[in-house]
Amino acid sequence: MNAPLTRRALGAGLAALAAPALAQERYPSRALTWVVPFTPAGVTDSTSRLAARKLGEQLGQTVVIENRPGAGGTLGTEYVARAAPDGYTVLYGTNAAMAGAPALYRRLGYHPVRSFTPIQGLFESSNVFVANPSRPYRNAAEFIAFARAHPGRVNLAHAGVGTSTHLTAVLFESVAGIETTHVSYTGAAAALTDLMAGTADVMFDYVATTREHVANGRMRPLAVTAQRRIPALSDVPTVAEIGLPEAWSSAWSGLFLPAEAPPAVVQRLSAAAAAMLRDPELRAYGEGNGSRPMDEMAGEALGRFVETEMTRWAEVVRRSGAQPL
């Protein structure tokens, strides 16, 4: 009489022991939240939404974008650092919050390396230095001469302290030996609007968001921060061509999980992210916007890259004389 019960009890016990393993094998069993620490506008948001759709196709689950802007991307980044490391909250990390922020903010609620598990580099993009076309400088040389002759007179717009548009400007000013007045906005869209309206004089921003305005004459391109000319703006010189090779810079993005994510989850997500990055539609979209896919930056390679970038941007901020907030 007791044998069947014993077998049933044993079977139930084995099933209970196997449940965590089965649950882990089923990852992901529900939708993922991909946190983008910037406003829902501009190339960062559009790229992340396409990438989220492609990642979802690889995982067989919905990947929902959640915008958590503020403080140069640090608020959304901290949110992910504090999230459960179960693989269901992922970060669209950028050079702003992962590399520049430690030098610009006295207190961060996360560490760019220790607080995260690096999964996959996404895209690397150069910035375009643009000016309102009514301004007296028609090229980079004229701008630099004007800025040197009028310290602090040029209003330089950027998308917020610690963002790529801000850090690129800090680097450029340091190398060029000029001083401008920084005007901080809550996002690139508002900054670009004021630039075209004439409230601001100059700005650094992505090819994707400036190319159309350059084509219709609403902005005047002065230089690109790439190491070689960008096909979409082939007649615009690089910073090296205008005599400032040290002003080279790029904005980059990557996929991160909170620290201590389970190895099986990391492996599954890493494989899906690598496959996502090979998707022809995503690659064409990125390359059309002047971005390079970062296929080689996977796992530990991405982590080492973040450490290198932290060191580099800390030196840029130090040279600029900017004081941490």
Coordinates of N, CA and C in Angstrom, one line a residue, residues 1 36 39 56 76 91 100 127 133 147-148 166 169 181 231 234 265 298 319:
M1 N 0.8 -1.2 0.0 CA 0.0 0.0 0.0 C 0.9 1.3 0.0
V36 N 16.5 52.3 -21.5 CA 17.3 53.3 -22.2 C 17.3 54.6 -21.4
T39 N 15.8 60.3 -23.1 CA 14.5 60.6 -23.5 C 14.1 59.9 -24.8
G56 N 14.3 40.5 -29.4 CA 13.2 39.7 -29.1 C 12.9 38.6 -30.1
G76 N 18.9 56.1 -15.2 CA 18.5 54.9 -15.7 C 19.5 53.8 -15.5
L91 N 20.3 46.8 -19.8 CA 20.7 48.2 -20.0 C 21.2 48.5 -21.3
G100 N 32.1 58.4 -19.0 CA 32.2 59.8 -18.7 C 31.7 60.2 -17.3
N127 N 30.5 62.0 -34.0 CA 29.7 63.2 -33.9 C 30.0 64.1 -35.0
P133 N 23.8 78.4 -39.4 CA 24.4 79.0 -40.7 C 24.4 80.5 -40.7
A147 N 36.4 81.8 -31.7 CA 36.3 81.4 -30.3 C 37.5 81.9 -29.5
R148 N 38.7 81.8 -30.1 CA 39.9 82.3 -29.4 C 39.8 83.8 -29.2
H166 N 28.1 66.4 -24.8 CA 28.9 67.2 -23.8 C 30.3 66.8 -23.8
A169 N 32.3 67.8 -26.8 CA 32.6 69.3 -26.8 C 33.8 69.6 -25.8
T181 N 30.6 78.9 -23.8 CA 29.6 78.8 -22.8 C 28.7 77.7 -23.1
P231 N 30.8 58.6 -45.1 CA 30.2 58.6 -46.4 C 29.0 59.5 -46.5
S234 N 30.5 63.2 -46.9 CA 31.8 63.0 -47.4 C 32.6 64.3 -47.7
V265 N 22.0 32.5 -18.0 CA 21.3 33.6 -18.6 C 22.3 34.5 -19.4
A298 N 32.5 41.7 -27.2 CA 31.6 40.8 -26.6 C 32.1 40.4 -25.2
R319 N 41.8 67.5 -17.9 CA 42.5 68.6 -18.7 C 41.6 69.8 -18.9

